[in-house]
PDB file of C-alpha atoms in Angstrom:
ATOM      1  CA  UNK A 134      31.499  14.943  20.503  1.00  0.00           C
ATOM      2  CA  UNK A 135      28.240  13.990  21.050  1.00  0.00           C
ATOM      3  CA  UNK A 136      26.569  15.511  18.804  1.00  0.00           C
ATOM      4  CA  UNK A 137      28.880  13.769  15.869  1.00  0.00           C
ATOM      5  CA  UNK A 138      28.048  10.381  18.446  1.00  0.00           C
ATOM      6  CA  UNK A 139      24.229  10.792  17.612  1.00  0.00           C
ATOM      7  CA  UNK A 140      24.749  11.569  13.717  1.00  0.00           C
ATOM      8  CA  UNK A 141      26.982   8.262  13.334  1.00  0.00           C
ATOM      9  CA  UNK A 142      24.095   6.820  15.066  1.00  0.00           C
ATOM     10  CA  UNK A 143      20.990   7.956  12.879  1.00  0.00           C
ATOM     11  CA  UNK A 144      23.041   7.683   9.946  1.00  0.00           C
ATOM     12  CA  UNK A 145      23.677   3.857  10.133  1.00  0.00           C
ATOM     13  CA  UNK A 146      20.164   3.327  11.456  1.00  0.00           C
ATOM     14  CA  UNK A 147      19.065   5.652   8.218  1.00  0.00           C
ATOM     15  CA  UNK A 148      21.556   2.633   6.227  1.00  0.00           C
ATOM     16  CA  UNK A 149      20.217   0.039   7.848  1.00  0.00           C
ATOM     17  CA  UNK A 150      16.610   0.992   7.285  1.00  0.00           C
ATOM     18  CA  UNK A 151      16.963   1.662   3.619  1.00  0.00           C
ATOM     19  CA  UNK A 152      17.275  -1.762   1.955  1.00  0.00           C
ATOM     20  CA  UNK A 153      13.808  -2.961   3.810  1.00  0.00           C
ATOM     21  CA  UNK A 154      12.026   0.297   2.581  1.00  0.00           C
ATOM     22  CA  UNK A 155      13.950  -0.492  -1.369  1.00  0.00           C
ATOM     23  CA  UNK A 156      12.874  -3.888  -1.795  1.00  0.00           C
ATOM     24  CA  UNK A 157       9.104  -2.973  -1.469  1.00  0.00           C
ATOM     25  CA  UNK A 158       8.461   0.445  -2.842  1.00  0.00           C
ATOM     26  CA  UNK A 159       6.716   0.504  -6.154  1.00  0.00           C
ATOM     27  CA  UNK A 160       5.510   2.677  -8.670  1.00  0.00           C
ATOM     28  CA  UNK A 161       1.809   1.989 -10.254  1.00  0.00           C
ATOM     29  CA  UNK A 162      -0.047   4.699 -12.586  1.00  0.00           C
ATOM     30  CA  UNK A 163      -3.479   4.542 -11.303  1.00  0.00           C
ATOM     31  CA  UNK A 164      -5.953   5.820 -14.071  1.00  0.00           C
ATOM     32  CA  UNK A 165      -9.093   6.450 -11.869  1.00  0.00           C
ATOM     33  CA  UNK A 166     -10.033   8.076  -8.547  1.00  0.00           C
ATOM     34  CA  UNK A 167      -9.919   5.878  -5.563  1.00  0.00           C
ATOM     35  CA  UNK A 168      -9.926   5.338  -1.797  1.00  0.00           C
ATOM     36  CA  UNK A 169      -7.245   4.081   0.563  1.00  0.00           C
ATOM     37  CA  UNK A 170      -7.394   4.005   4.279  1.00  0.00           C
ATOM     38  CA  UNK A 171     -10.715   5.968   4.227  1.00  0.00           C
ATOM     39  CA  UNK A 172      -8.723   8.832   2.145  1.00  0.00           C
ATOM     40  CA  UNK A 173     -10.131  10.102  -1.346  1.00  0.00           C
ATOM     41  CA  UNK A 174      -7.294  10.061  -3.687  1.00  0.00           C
ATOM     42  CA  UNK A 175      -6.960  11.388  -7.457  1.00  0.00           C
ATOM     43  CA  UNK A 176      -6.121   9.342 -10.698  1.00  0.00           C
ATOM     44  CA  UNK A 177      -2.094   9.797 -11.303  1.00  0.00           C
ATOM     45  CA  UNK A 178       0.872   7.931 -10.799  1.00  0.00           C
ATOM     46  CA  UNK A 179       1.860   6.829  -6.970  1.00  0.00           C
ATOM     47  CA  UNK A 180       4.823   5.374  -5.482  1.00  0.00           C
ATOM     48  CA  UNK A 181       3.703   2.594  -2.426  1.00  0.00           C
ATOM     49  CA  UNK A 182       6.048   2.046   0.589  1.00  0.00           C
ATOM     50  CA  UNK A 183       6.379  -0.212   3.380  1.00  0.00           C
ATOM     51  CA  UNK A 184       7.171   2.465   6.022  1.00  0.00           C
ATOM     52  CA  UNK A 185      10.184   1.326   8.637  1.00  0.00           C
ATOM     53  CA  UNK A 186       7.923   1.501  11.562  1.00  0.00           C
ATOM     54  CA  UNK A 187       6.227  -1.867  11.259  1.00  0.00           C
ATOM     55  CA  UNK A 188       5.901  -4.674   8.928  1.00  0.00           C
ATOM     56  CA  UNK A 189       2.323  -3.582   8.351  1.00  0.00           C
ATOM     57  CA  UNK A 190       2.797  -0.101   7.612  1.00  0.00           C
ATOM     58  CA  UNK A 191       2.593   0.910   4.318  1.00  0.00           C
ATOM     59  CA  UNK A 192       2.108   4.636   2.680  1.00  0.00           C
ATOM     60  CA  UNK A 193       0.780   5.566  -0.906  1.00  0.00           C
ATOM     61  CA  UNK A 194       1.650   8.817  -2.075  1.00  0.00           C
ATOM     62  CA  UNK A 195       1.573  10.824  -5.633  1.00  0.00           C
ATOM     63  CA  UNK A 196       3.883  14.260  -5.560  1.00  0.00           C
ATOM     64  CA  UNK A 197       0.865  16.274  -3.796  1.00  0.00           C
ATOM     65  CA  UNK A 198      -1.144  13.856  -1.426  1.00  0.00           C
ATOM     66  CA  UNK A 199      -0.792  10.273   0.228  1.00  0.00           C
ATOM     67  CA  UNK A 200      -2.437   8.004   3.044  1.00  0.00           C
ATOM     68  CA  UNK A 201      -0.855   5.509   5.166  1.00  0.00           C
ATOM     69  CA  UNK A 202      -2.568   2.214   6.269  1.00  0.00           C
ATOM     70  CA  UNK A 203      -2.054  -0.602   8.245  1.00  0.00           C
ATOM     71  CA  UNK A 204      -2.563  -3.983   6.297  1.00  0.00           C
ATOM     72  CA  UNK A 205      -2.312  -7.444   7.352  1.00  0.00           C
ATOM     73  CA  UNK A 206      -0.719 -10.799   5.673  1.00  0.00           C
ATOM     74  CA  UNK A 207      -2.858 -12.493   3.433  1.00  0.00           C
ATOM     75  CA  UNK A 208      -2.336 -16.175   2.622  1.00  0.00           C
ATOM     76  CA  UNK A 209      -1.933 -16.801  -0.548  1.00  0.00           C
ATOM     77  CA  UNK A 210      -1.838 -19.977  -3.278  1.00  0.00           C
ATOM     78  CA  UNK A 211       0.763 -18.536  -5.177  1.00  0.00           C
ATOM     79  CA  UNK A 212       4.576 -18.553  -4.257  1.00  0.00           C
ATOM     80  CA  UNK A 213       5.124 -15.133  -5.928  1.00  0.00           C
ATOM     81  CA  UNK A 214       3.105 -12.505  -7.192  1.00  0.00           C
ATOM     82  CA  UNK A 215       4.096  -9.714  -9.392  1.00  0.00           C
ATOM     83  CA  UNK A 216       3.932  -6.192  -7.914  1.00  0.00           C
ATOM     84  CA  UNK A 217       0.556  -4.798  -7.787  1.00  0.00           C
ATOM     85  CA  UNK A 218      -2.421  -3.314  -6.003  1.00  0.00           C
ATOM     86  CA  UNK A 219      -5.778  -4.737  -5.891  1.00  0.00           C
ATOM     87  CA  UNK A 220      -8.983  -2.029  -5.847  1.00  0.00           C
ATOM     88  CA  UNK A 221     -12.280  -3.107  -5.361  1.00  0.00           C
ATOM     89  CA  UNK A 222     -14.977  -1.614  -7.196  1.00  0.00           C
ATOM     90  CA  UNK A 223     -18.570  -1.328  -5.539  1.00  0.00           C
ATOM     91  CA  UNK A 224     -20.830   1.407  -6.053  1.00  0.00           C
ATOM     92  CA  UNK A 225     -19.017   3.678  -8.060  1.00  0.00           C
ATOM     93  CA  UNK A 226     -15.835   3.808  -5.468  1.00  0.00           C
ATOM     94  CA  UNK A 227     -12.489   2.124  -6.065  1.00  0.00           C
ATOM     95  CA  UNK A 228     -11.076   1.009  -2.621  1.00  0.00           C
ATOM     96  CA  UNK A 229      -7.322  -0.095  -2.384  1.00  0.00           C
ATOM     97  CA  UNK A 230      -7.879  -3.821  -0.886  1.00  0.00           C
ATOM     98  CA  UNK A 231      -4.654  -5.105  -1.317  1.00  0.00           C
ATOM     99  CA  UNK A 232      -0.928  -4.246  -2.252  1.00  0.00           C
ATOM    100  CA  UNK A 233       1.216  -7.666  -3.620  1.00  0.00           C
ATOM    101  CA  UNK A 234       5.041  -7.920  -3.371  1.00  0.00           C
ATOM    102  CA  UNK A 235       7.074 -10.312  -5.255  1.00  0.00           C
ATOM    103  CA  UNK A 236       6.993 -12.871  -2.237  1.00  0.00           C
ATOM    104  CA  UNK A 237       3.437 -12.231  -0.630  1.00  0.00           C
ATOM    105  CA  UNK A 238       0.153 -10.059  -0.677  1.00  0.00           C
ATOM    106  CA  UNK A 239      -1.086  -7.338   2.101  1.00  0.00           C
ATOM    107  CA  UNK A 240      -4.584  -7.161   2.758  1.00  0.00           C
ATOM    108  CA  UNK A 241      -5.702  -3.670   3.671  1.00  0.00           C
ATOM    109  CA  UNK A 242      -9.307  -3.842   5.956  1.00  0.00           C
ATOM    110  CA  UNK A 243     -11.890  -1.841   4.698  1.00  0.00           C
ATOM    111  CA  UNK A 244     -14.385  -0.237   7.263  1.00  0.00           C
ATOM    112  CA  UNK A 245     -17.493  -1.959   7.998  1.00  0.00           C
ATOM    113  CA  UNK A 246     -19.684   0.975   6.457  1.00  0.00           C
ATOM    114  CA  UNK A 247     -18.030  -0.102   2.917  1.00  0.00           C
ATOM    115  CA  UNK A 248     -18.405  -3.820   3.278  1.00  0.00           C
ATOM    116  CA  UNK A 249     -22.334  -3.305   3.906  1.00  0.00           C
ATOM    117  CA  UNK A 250     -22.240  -1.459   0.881  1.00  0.00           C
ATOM    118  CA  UNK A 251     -20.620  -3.868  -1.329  1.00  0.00           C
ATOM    119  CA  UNK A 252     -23.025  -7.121   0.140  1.00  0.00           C
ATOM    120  CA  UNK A 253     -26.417  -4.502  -0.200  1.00  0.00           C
ATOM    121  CA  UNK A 254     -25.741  -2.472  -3.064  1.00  0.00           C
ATOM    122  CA  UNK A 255     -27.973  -5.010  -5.530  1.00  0.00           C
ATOM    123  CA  UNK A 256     -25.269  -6.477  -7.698  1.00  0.00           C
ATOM    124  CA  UNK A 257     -22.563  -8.963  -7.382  1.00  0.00           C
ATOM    125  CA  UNK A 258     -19.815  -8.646  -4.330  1.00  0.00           C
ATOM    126  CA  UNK A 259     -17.672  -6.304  -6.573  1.00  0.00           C
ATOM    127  CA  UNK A 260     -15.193  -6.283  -9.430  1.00  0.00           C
ATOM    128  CA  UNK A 261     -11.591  -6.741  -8.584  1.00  0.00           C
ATOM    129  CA  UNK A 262      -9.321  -5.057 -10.875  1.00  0.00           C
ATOM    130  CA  UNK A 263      -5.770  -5.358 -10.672  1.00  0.00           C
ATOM    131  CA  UNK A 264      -2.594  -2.658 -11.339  1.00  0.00           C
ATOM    132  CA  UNK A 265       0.648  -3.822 -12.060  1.00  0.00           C
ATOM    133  CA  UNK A 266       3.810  -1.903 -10.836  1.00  0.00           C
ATOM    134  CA  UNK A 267       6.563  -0.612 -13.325  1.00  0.00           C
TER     135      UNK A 267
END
């Protein structure tokens, strides 16, 4: 009896948990090699997750790697965004810098070592190029 107890229990917590994690999972095909959450990732097509942990959590992941990362609210000027991620390209690296819901965009800190790179490396502060979901 208890063990059917503690199934009813995770399986209504697995229910509850589900819509969150639906509303802002997304697919993007990514057509370069890039870096998110200090992880090397290939080129291919990813699906990106809030993860049911935190608000801040979120996990990218293609069928044979991922990375999760911890990302903060960014304020924004628009009242909705289409579903994207933002990469940053400075010295030959893509970094993952942001991830934008319908409702609001998630800023994900890049390490100090990368944001030397991008104010020293010569050129401008970086090219922003932006992937929309399917």
């Amino acid at each position: 009896m208890k063990l059917y107890k503690v199934s009813v229990f995770f399986a209504l917590l697995v229910a509850a948990c589900l819509p969150v994690v639906g509303q802002t999972a997304m697919r993007v095909d990514i057509p370069f090699n890039f870096v998110a959450a200090g992880k090397s990732l290939p080129a291919g097509h990813y699906r990106v997750a809030r993860l049911p942990i935190s608000d801040c959590a979120w996990y990218i992941s293609n069928d044979h790697d991922g990375a999760s990362m911890l990302a903060h609210l960014a304020e924004s000027t628009q009242n909705s965004h289409r579903p994207s991620l933002v990469f940053l390209l400075a010295g030959g690296t893509y970094s993952l810098v942001k991830v934008r819901t319908d409702n609001s965009g998630w800023e994900v800190p890049q390490s100090k070592v990368k944001q030397t790179l991008v104010s020293k490396d010569g050129s401008k502060a970086g090219d922003y190029i932006e992937i929309g979901a399917e």
